[in-house]
Every structure is written in structure tokens, then in C-alpha cells.
Coordinates of C-alpha atoms and ligand atoms in Angstrom, one line a residue:
M1 CA 0.0 0.0 0.0
P2 CA 1.6 3.3 -0.9
N3 CA 1.7 6.0 1.7
A4 CA -1.8 7.4 1.8
N5 CA -0.6 10.9 2.0
N6 CA 0.9 11.0 -1.5
N7 CA -2.1 11.7 -3.6
R8 CA -4.6 12.8 -0.9
G9 CA -3.7 16.5 -1.0
L10 CA -3.7 19.0 1.9
W11 CA -5.8 22.0 2.6
V12 CA -4.3 25.1 1.0
S13 CA -4.7 27.5 3.8
R14 CA -5.5 27.5 7.5
M15 CA -8.7 29.4 6.9
G16 CA -9.5 26.9 4.1
F17 CA -9.7 24.1 6.6
V18 CA -11.8 25.9 9.1
L19 CA -14.2 27.0 6.3
A20 CA -14.4 23.5 4.9
A21 CA -15.1 22.0 8.4
S22 CA -17.8 24.7 8.9
G23 CA -19.1 23.9 5.5
S24 CA -19.5 20.3 6.6
A25 CA -21.2 21.2 9.8
V26 CA -23.5 23.9 8.6
G27 CA -26.1 22.5 6.3
L28 CA -29.6 21.1 6.2
G29 CA -29.1 19.9 9.8
N30 CA -29.2 23.5 11.0
V31 CA -31.7 25.0 8.7
W32 CA -34.1 22.2 8.0
K33 CA -33.7 19.6 10.7
F34 CA -33.1 21.6 13.8
P35 CA -36.3 23.7 13.6
Y36 CA -38.5 20.7 12.8
I37 CA -37.3 18.4 15.6
T38 CA -37.3 21.3 18.0
G39 CA -40.9 21.8 17.0
Q40 CA -41.7 18.1 17.5
N41 CA -39.9 17.8 20.8
G42 CA -41.3 20.7 22.9
G43 CA -39.4 23.8 22.0
G44 CA -37.3 25.6 24.7
A45 CA -36.5 22.6 26.8
F46 CA -35.2 20.7 23.8
V47 CA -33.0 23.6 22.8
L48 CA -31.4 23.6 26.3
V49 CA -30.7 19.9 26.2
Y50 CA -29.3 20.3 22.7
L51 CA -26.9 23.0 23.8
A52 CA -25.7 20.9 26.7
C53 CA -25.0 18.1 24.3
I54 CA -23.2 20.4 21.9
F55 CA -20.8 21.8 24.5
A56 CA -20.3 18.9 26.9
V57 CA -20.2 16.1 24.3
G58 CA -19.9 17.4 20.8
L59 CA -17.1 19.9 21.2
P60 CA -14.7 17.5 22.9
I61 CA -15.4 14.8 20.4
M62 CA -14.8 17.2 17.5
L63 CA -11.4 17.9 18.8
A64 CA -10.8 14.2 19.2
E65 CA -11.8 13.5 15.6
F66 CA -9.6 16.3 14.2
T67 CA -6.7 15.0 16.3
L68 CA -7.1 11.4 15.1
G69 CA -7.3 12.5 11.5
R70 CA -4.2 14.7 11.6
K71 CA -2.2 12.2 13.5
T72 CA -2.9 9.4 11.1
S73 CA -3.6 11.2 7.8
L74 CA -6.1 8.4 7.1
N75 CA -9.8 7.6 6.7
P76 CA -11.7 6.5 9.8
V77 CA -11.1 2.8 9.2
G78 CA -7.4 3.3 8.6
A79 CA -7.0 5.7 11.5
F80 CA -8.2 3.2 14.1
N81 CA -6.2 0.5 12.5
A82 CA -3.1 2.5 12.5
L83 CA -3.2 3.4 16.2
K84 CA -4.5 0.0 17.4
P85 CA -3.6 -2.6 14.7
R86 CA -5.7 -5.7 14.4
S87 CA -8.2 -4.8 17.1
A88 CA -11.9 -4.5 17.1
W89 CA -11.6 -0.8 17.1
V90 CA -11.7 -0.7 13.3
G91 CA -15.3 -1.5 13.8
T92 CA -15.8 2.1 14.8
G93 CA -14.5 3.2 11.5
V94 CA -16.6 0.7 9.6
M95 CA -19.7 1.9 11.4
G96 CA -18.8 5.4 10.3
V97 CA -18.5 4.5 6.7
L98 CA -21.9 2.8 6.9
A99 CA -23.4 5.8 8.5
G100 CA -22.0 7.9 5.7
F101 CA -23.9 5.8 3.2
L102 CA -27.1 6.0 5.1
I103 CA -27.1 9.7 5.9
L104 CA -26.1 10.9 2.5
S105 CA -28.9 8.8 1.0
F106 CA -31.7 10.8 2.7
Y107 CA -29.7 14.0 2.9
G108 CA -29.5 13.9 -0.9
V109 CA -33.2 13.8 -1.1
V110 CA -33.7 16.9 1.1
G111 CA -30.8 18.5 -0.8
G112 CA -32.9 17.9 -3.9
W113 CA -35.9 19.6 -2.3
T114 CA -33.7 22.6 -1.8
L115 CA -32.5 22.7 -5.4
A116 CA -36.1 22.3 -6.6
Y117 CA -37.0 25.4 -4.5
V118 CA -34.3 27.4 -6.2
A119 CA -35.9 26.6 -9.5
K120 CA -39.4 27.3 -8.2
S121 CA -38.3 30.6 -6.6
L122 CA -36.8 31.7 -9.9
S123 CA -40.1 31.1 -11.7
A124 CA -41.9 32.8 -8.7
G125 CA -43.7 29.5 -8.1
V126 CA -43.2 29.5 -4.4
T127 CA -43.5 33.2 -3.3
H128 CA -47.0 34.1 -4.1
F129 CA -49.1 32.2 -1.7
D130 CA -52.2 33.9 -0.3
S131 CA -52.1 31.9 2.9
P132 CA -49.5 29.8 4.8
R133 CA -51.8 26.8 4.4
Q134 CA -51.5 27.1 0.6
A135 CA -47.7 27.1 0.9
G136 CA -47.9 23.9 2.9
E137 CA -50.2 22.2 0.5
F138 CA -48.0 23.2 -2.4
F139 CA -45.0 21.6 -0.7
G140 CA -47.0 18.5 0.2
S141 CA -48.0 17.8 -3.4
F142 CA -44.4 18.6 -4.6
I143 CA -42.8 15.9 -2.3
A144 CA -45.5 13.4 -3.4
N145 CA -44.4 13.7 -7.0
S146 CA -42.0 10.8 -7.4
G147 CA -40.5 11.8 -10.7
E148 CA -39.6 15.3 -9.7
I149 CA -38.2 14.3 -6.3
I150 CA -35.9 11.6 -7.9
F151 CA -34.8 14.0 -10.6
Y152 CA -33.6 16.6 -8.1
H153 CA -32.1 14.0 -5.8
L154 CA -30.1 12.9 -8.8
I155 CA -29.0 16.4 -9.6
F156 CA -27.9 16.9 -6.0
M157 CA -25.9 13.7 -5.9
G158 CA -24.4 14.6 -9.3
V159 CA -23.1 17.9 -8.0
C160 CA -21.5 16.2 -5.0
V161 CA -19.9 13.6 -7.2
A162 CA -18.5 16.2 -9.5
I163 CA -16.9 18.1 -6.7
V164 CA -15.5 15.1 -4.8
I165 CA -14.0 13.7 -8.0
K166 CA -11.7 16.8 -8.0
G167 CA -10.5 16.2 -4.5
V168 CA -10.8 18.1 -1.3
N169 CA -8.4 21.0 -1.9
N170 CA -9.8 22.0 -5.3
G171 CA -13.5 21.9 -4.9
I172 CA -14.4 22.0 -1.3
E173 CA -12.4 24.9 0.1
K174 CA -13.4 27.5 -2.4
A175 CA -17.1 26.8 -2.3
C176 CA -17.2 27.7 1.4
D177 CA -15.6 31.2 1.3
I178 CA -18.3 33.6 0.6
L179 CA -21.2 31.4 1.5
M180 CA -21.0 31.4 5.2
P181 CA -21.1 35.2 6.0
T182 CA -23.8 35.7 3.4
L183 CA -25.9 33.0 5.0
V184 CA -25.7 34.8 8.4
V185 CA -26.8 38.1 6.8
I186 CA -29.8 36.6 5.1
L187 CA -30.9 34.8 8.3
L188 CA -30.7 38.1 10.2
I189 CA -33.0 39.7 7.6
L190 CA -35.4 36.9 7.8
M191 CA -35.4 36.9 11.6
I192 CA -36.3 40.6 11.6
R193 CA -39.2 39.9 9.2
A194 CA -40.4 37.0 11.3
L195 CA -40.2 38.8 14.6
T196 CA -42.2 41.8 13.3
L197 CA -45.2 39.6 12.2
P198 CA -48.2 40.1 14.5
G199 CA -48.3 37.3 17.0
A200 CA -44.6 36.4 16.6
W201 CA -44.0 36.6 20.3
E202 CA -45.9 33.3 21.0
G203 CA -43.2 31.6 18.9
V204 CA -40.3 33.3 20.7
R205 CA -41.9 32.0 24.0
F206 CA -42.2 28.5 22.6
Y207 CA -38.7 28.5 21.4
L208 CA -36.9 30.1 24.4
Y209 CA -39.1 29.3 27.4
P210 CA -38.2 25.8 28.7
D211 CA -41.0 23.6 29.9
F212 CA -39.0 20.8 31.7
D213 CA -42.0 18.4 31.8
K214 CA -41.4 17.9 28.1
I215 CA -37.9 16.3 28.7
T216 CA -38.1 12.5 28.4
P217 CA -35.2 10.1 27.6
Q218 CA -36.5 9.9 24.0
V219 CA -36.2 13.7 23.8
V220 CA -32.7 13.7 25.2
L221 CA -31.7 11.0 22.7
I222 CA -33.0 13.0 19.8
A223 CA -31.2 16.2 21.1
M224 CA -28.0 14.2 21.4
G225 CA -28.4 12.7 17.9
Q226 CA -29.0 16.1 16.5
A227 CA -25.9 17.5 18.2
F228 CA -23.8 14.8 16.5
F229 CA -25.7 15.3 13.2
S230 CA -25.3 19.1 13.2
L231 CA -21.6 19.0 14.0
S232 CA -20.9 16.2 11.5
L233 CA -19.6 14.0 14.3
G234 CA -19.6 10.3 15.2
M235 CA -18.8 8.8 11.8
G236 CA -15.4 10.2 11.0
A237 CA -16.3 13.0 8.7
M238 CA -14.3 15.5 10.8
L239 CA -11.6 12.9 11.3
T240 CA -11.3 12.6 7.5
Y241 CA -11.2 16.4 7.1
G242 CA -8.5 16.5 9.8
S243 CA -6.5 14.0 7.8
Y244 CA -5.9 16.6 5.1
L245 CA -4.4 19.0 7.6
P246 CA -0.8 20.1 7.8
A247 CA 0.8 19.9 11.2
R248 CA 0.8 23.7 11.9
E249 CA -2.9 23.9 12.3
N250 CA -4.3 25.0 15.7
L251 CA -6.8 22.3 16.3
T252 CA -8.4 23.8 19.4
A253 CA -9.1 27.1 17.8
A254 CA -10.6 25.5 14.8
T255 CA -12.9 23.3 16.9
V256 CA -14.2 26.3 18.9
Y257 CA -14.8 28.3 15.8
V258 CA -16.7 25.5 14.0
V259 CA -18.9 24.6 17.0
L260 CA -19.8 28.2 17.7
F261 CA -20.6 29.0 14.1
D262 CA -22.7 25.9 13.6
T263 CA -24.6 26.6 16.8
L264 CA -25.2 30.2 15.8
I265 CA -26.7 29.3 12.5
A266 CA -29.1 26.7 14.1
L267 CA -30.2 29.1 16.8
L268 CA -30.8 31.9 14.3
M269 CA -32.8 29.6 12.2
G270 CA -35.1 28.8 15.1
M271 CA -35.6 32.5 15.6
V272 CA -36.8 32.7 12.1
I273 CA -39.1 29.7 12.0
F274 CA -40.9 29.7 15.3
P275 CA -42.0 33.3 15.4
A276 CA -43.3 32.8 11.8
V277 CA -45.0 29.5 12.7
F278 CA -47.0 31.0 15.5
A279 CA -47.7 34.3 13.8
M280 CA -49.2 32.3 10.9
G281 CA -51.1 29.9 13.0
L282 CA -49.2 26.8 11.8
E283 CA -48.3 23.7 13.7
P284 CA -44.8 23.6 15.1
A285 CA -44.8 19.7 15.2
E286 CA -45.5 19.4 11.6
G287 CA -42.3 17.4 10.8
P288 CA -39.9 17.4 7.9
S289 CA -42.0 19.7 5.8
L290 CA -42.0 22.5 8.4
V291 CA -39.3 24.8 7.0
F292 CA -40.4 24.3 3.4
S293 CA -44.0 25.3 4.2
V294 CA -43.2 28.2 6.6
L295 CA -40.5 30.0 4.7
P296 CA -42.3 30.4 1.4
A297 CA -45.2 31.8 3.4
V298 CA -42.9 34.3 5.0
F299 CA -41.4 35.2 1.6
S300 CA -44.8 35.7 0.2
Q301 CA -45.4 38.4 2.8
M302 CA -42.3 40.4 2.4
P303 CA -41.2 43.1 0.0
W304 CA -38.6 41.6 -2.4
G305 CA -39.8 38.2 -1.1
G306 CA -39.2 36.6 -4.5
A307 CA -35.6 37.7 -4.7
A308 CA -35.0 36.9 -1.0
S309 CA -36.3 33.4 -1.7
V310 CA -34.0 32.8 -4.6
V311 CA -31.0 34.0 -2.6
F312 CA -32.0 32.0 0.4
F313 CA -32.5 28.7 -1.4
I314 CA -29.3 29.1 -3.4
L315 CA -27.4 29.6 -0.2
L316 CA -29.1 26.6 1.4
S317 CA -28.3 24.5 -1.6
I318 CA -24.6 25.4 -1.4
A319 CA -24.6 24.7 2.4
A320 CA -26.2 21.3 1.7
V321 CA -23.7 20.5 -1.0
T322 CA -20.7 21.4 1.2
S323 CA -22.1 19.0 3.8
G324 CA -23.0 16.3 1.3
I325 CA -19.5 16.3 -0.1
S326 CA -18.1 15.7 3.4
L327 CA -20.3 12.6 3.8
L328 CA -19.3 11.3 0.3
E329 CA -15.7 12.0 1.1
V330 CA -15.7 9.7 4.1
V331 CA -17.0 6.8 2.1
V332 CA -14.7 7.6 -0.9
A333 CA -11.6 8.0 1.3
Y334 CA -12.2 4.5 2.8
F335 CA -12.4 2.8 -0.6
V336 CA -9.4 4.8 -1.9
D337 CA -7.1 4.3 1.1
E338 CA -8.2 0.8 2.2
R339 CA -9.3 -0.9 -0.9
G340 CA -7.0 0.8 -3.4
W341 CA -9.8 2.0 -5.7
P342 CA -8.9 4.9 -8.0
R343 CA -10.6 8.0 -6.8
K344 CA -12.7 8.5 -9.8
K345 CA -14.1 5.0 -9.8
A346 CA -14.8 5.2 -6.1
V347 CA -16.7 8.5 -6.4
L348 CA -18.8 7.3 -9.4
V349 CA -19.7 3.9 -8.0
L350 CA -20.4 5.0 -4.5
G351 CA -22.3 8.1 -5.6
G352 CA -24.5 5.8 -7.7
V353 CA -25.1 3.3 -4.9
I354 CA -26.0 6.2 -2.5
F355 CA -28.3 7.7 -5.0
A356 CA -30.1 4.3 -5.4
L357 CA -30.4 3.9 -1.7
G358 CA -32.0 7.3 -1.5
V359 CA -34.8 6.5 -3.9
P360 CA -37.0 4.8 -1.3
S361 CA -36.5 7.8 1.1
G362 CA -37.4 10.1 -1.7
L363 CA -40.7 8.2 -2.3
S364 CA -41.5 8.2 1.4
F365 CA -43.7 11.2 1.1
G366 CA -45.6 10.0 -1.9
A367 CA -45.8 6.7 -3.6
W368 CA -44.4 4.8 -0.6
S369 CA -45.8 6.8 2.2
E370 CA -47.9 3.9 3.4
F371 CA -45.0 1.5 3.6
K372 CA -43.8 1.5 7.2
L373 CA -41.1 -0.4 9.0
M374 CA -41.4 -0.3 12.8
G375 CA -44.0 2.4 12.5
M376 CA -41.7 4.7 10.4
T377 CA -41.4 5.6 6.8
F378 CA -38.2 4.5 5.1
F379 CA -37.0 8.1 5.2
D380 CA -37.6 8.4 9.0
L381 CA -36.2 5.0 9.7
V382 CA -32.9 5.6 7.9
D383 CA -32.6 9.0 9.6
N384 CA -33.4 7.6 13.0
V385 CA -31.0 4.6 12.8
A386 CA -28.2 6.7 11.5
S387 CA -28.6 9.9 13.5
N388 CA -29.9 8.6 16.8
Y389 CA -28.0 5.4 17.1
L390 CA -25.0 5.1 14.7
L391 CA -23.7 8.6 15.3
P392 CA -23.9 8.7 19.2
V393 CA -22.5 5.2 19.4
G394 CA -19.7 6.1 17.0
G395 CA -19.0 9.3 19.0
M396 CA -18.9 7.4 22.3
L397 CA -16.5 4.8 20.9
T398 CA -14.3 7.6 19.5
A399 CA -14.3 9.3 22.9
V400 CA -13.3 6.1 24.7
F401 CA -10.7 5.3 22.1
V402 CA -9.0 8.7 22.3
G403 CA -9.5 9.1 26.0
W404 CA -8.4 5.6 27.1
V405 CA -7.0 3.4 24.4
W406 CA -4.8 5.8 22.4
G407 CA -4.7 8.0 25.5
A408 CA -5.6 11.6 26.2
G409 CA -2.0 12.3 26.8
E410 CA -0.9 11.1 23.4
A411 CA -3.7 13.1 21.9
Q412 CA -2.5 16.1 23.7
K413 CA 1.0 15.7 22.3
E414 CA -0.5 15.6 18.8
I415 CA -2.6 18.7 19.5
E416 CA 0.4 20.5 20.7
R417 CA 2.7 19.5 17.9
H418 CA 4.2 22.7 16.5
E419 CA 4.2 25.0 19.5
T420 CA 0.5 25.6 20.1
R421 CA 0.1 25.1 23.8
F422 CA -3.2 23.5 24.8
H423 CA -4.3 25.3 28.0
Y424 CA -7.5 23.4 28.6
A425 CA -6.0 19.9 28.2
A426 CA -7.1 18.8 31.6
I427 CA -10.7 19.8 31.1
W428 CA -10.8 18.3 27.7
A429 CA -9.3 15.0 29.0
F430 CA -12.0 14.9 31.7
L431 CA -14.7 15.6 29.1
I432 CA -13.5 13.0 26.6
R433 CA -12.7 10.3 29.2
Y434 CA -15.7 10.6 31.4
V435 CA -18.4 13.1 30.4
A436 CA -18.9 12.2 26.8
P437 CA -18.9 8.4 27.1
V438 CA -21.0 8.4 30.2
A439 CA -23.5 10.9 28.8
V440 CA -24.1 8.9 25.7
A441 CA -24.3 5.6 27.6
A442 CA -26.7 7.1 30.2
V443 CA -29.1 8.3 27.4
F444 CA -29.3 4.8 26.0
I445 CA -29.8 3.2 29.3
A446 CA -32.5 5.7 30.3
K447 CA -34.2 5.0 27.1
I448 CA -34.2 1.3 27.6
F449 CA -35.7 1.5 31.1
Ligands
LIG501 N1 -23.7 18.4 9.6 C1 -24.4 18.5 8.4 C2 -25.6 19.3 8.6 O1 -25.9 19.8 9.6 C3 -24.7 17.1 7.8 C4 -23.4 16.3 7.8 C5 -22.4 16.4 7.0 C6 -23.2 15.2 8.6 N2 -21.4 15.5 7.3 C7 -21.9 14.7 8.3 C8 -23.9 14.6 9.6 C9 -21.3 13.7 9.0 C10 -23.3 13.5 10.3 C11 -22.1 13.1 10.0 O2 -26.4 19.5 7.6

């Protein structure tokens, strides 16, 4: 096996890495998923649990993934293998690759919805609704249309494939540069519009006022799963991105930046959606269609709403693509590094397999909506298995591996390679060795009993 580093490439600049990692983290998870599961799980209390998971569990694990990646310069499977050869720990990496397949399959479907809404905004098809209900019905009939859904899912996967074929440092870095700040600006504008709708205050209350009765083990599990999902953790995506890092990078600063930025976008999005939901008399627990019904209704009620809608859905599409490529990259890196596949073949074959796997998810809101496994549609099942089980378990194993098996001390040496002193090493070691594994385990145990 040739040294994996040779044709893997490195990030061009320090900022490039931080932007790409933020690009992976910020995506449909923040803009589409966070509002709808907050709405389904009780609002303010859910948000608090989510934030606790982000800072106590997600942040330390992100640093652990970056460190593993930079230390080994390998994909998740190779990384565990390199540090603990011929042990069962490779299983953690294998699980990650599997999670990548599953997540991208339904992520690509929602990415397709986003692309479709770019097209529909351009033709003013989604910004002239007389009532919010009309916007919701329009979306409902759109996602029931199998041909259109699969077409846009294919386009989304095609874009990801085209970028990943070129490799990380060509495609991925550049795409993230302008996008992120622009996204913040447009979210702020939308937030102001939403907050000034009559009746918006009820939504702010729902979103920020915690009602602790609503916290059950299931709610905590979903909040934890969402923390992993939003930060792209638990399946080696951040590990893989870290593997393209040169040694001089300050890993701790990058971690803090990515976590704060990702959380900011999610919280802002909630401040757009919930005021609008309540002002317009919609249902916060509506599910995956929430954002796509509410936002067009907001755009329909604002000056320049058509233009704002175009810009918004373009930005969201780019954010979705920069996340989708990080999912695809994990799967590809594994087949390239471990199986010796040429990059191009890996990207094309795996992209095709993931597209096919996504088709039943795409049909879950229409042709196959009656087909349920364990009470869930195919779409919900794949999301649930990957986000609420594979990611937290993968994250927990990563924490145990770095904290105990490889060792927090060894990890600290890697973090401090090239003169960056890690002042919070003791706190981090405590979080990664005890808090993160125990928190994840406790949630699973509480859920079982
Ligand atoms: N974090 C991304 C989002 O919020 C999705 C994503 C990209 C992801 N890479 C991942 C989720 C790896 C889990 C694991 O949209």
C-alpha cells in the first residue's frame, strides 16, 4: 500500500480548513432539521438539552476527531487500524463509513428539495401564496411527486460527485468562502421579518421558554443525535477532514470556531421559524416539511420576497452541498485508502449506490408513504437509525478510544505538535474520558428502562 498521503492532498490554507469543516457542519441539519425536531420535541427545553450536548459532548469529540485525523492522515477505518492494529476498534471506522452511506442517501433527497425550491423561486412559483396553508399544501404535493423528487435528488448527488472527484483542496475549500457570511446576513434579515409579524411573540416563547416536563429520555436521545448530526460527528467526517491537515494547524481554535458557528446558525434559524409558525397559525410539530412550508409563506409576505427566496434557497443548496461532499468524502476515502480504488471509480460507483439507496427515502412522502417499518417511513427509519444510534455510538467509541485506548496524553501531544500550547488539556481530558462516554451511555440506558 503506498503512503496514503501522496495523492490525498492537503488544505491550501488555515482558513480553508476551518471553512471546509464549517461547511460540513452547517447544512440542512441546522436550517431544516433543527427547527422541525425542536418543534416536535417541545421547543425551549429541547433547545437547552441540545446546547448541553453540543458543549459537553460534541465539542470535545470534534477535537478528538480532528486529532485522530491529523495524527494518522487516514480515513476512519485506517485511522483506528493505524493506532491500534488488528483490534476490534476498526469497527468504529466501519460503522462510520456505513453511517455515511445511510445519511447521504436521505440527505441527498432533502438537498434535492432545496434545489427544486431554487428553480421554483426563480419562476416565482413559491413566493405568491395567499395563505400559509396554501404554501404547505404546495410543498405536500411537490414531495409526493416521485419523478420530480428523484430528478432533483439525482442532480444533488451529481453535484456532490462532480466536486468530490476533483478532491478536497480543489473543490471543497473554495465553495465555502463567501457562502458562510452571506448566510448569516440573510438569516438576520429573515429573523427581523419574522419577529415583526403580528403574533410572533408566542413563537419566541415556545422557542426560548423551557418547559421541563417535556424532557423525556427519548427527547434527550434526539437532542444528542441532533448535536452529532449538526456538528458532523460520530462517523469520522471530521476525522477525514482532519487527515488533510498540515501539522501547523491550531486544532483547538478550529474546533471552537466550527462549534460556535454551527450553533449560531441553528439558533438563528429557530428565531426565524418559530415566530413565523406561531404568527401564521401553523403547527410547530409538523415534521420534515416545516421549513419548506413556513419560509415560502414568509417570503410571500415580504417586499422583495421573490428575490430573497432565490438567494436563500441558493445559499441553502450550497450549504447542503458542502455537507453532502463531506459525507461522500468519508466513504470515498475509505475505498481509496483501504481498498486501493482509483478516486474517480470510487466516487462514481459509491455516488451511484447512495443515489439508489436514497430513492425509497425520496418516495416516502408520496408513492411509498404507506410503507412503514417499525412504524416509520423509510426516510424516517434511515434518519433515525443513523442519527440517533450510529452517530452517538460512533462518537462514544471515538471518545473512549481517544481518552483511554490511544490515550488523552498522546492526543494532547498531537494537539500541541508545533508550538500551540493546549491550555485546557485537563478539562478536555475529563470531558473526553468521562463526560462524553457516560452521557451517551446514560441516554441509551435511560431510554431502555
Ligand atoms: N452536519 C451536516 C448538517 O448539519 C450534515 C453532515 C455532514 C453530517 N457530514 C456529516 C452529519 C457527518 C453527520 C455526520 O447538515
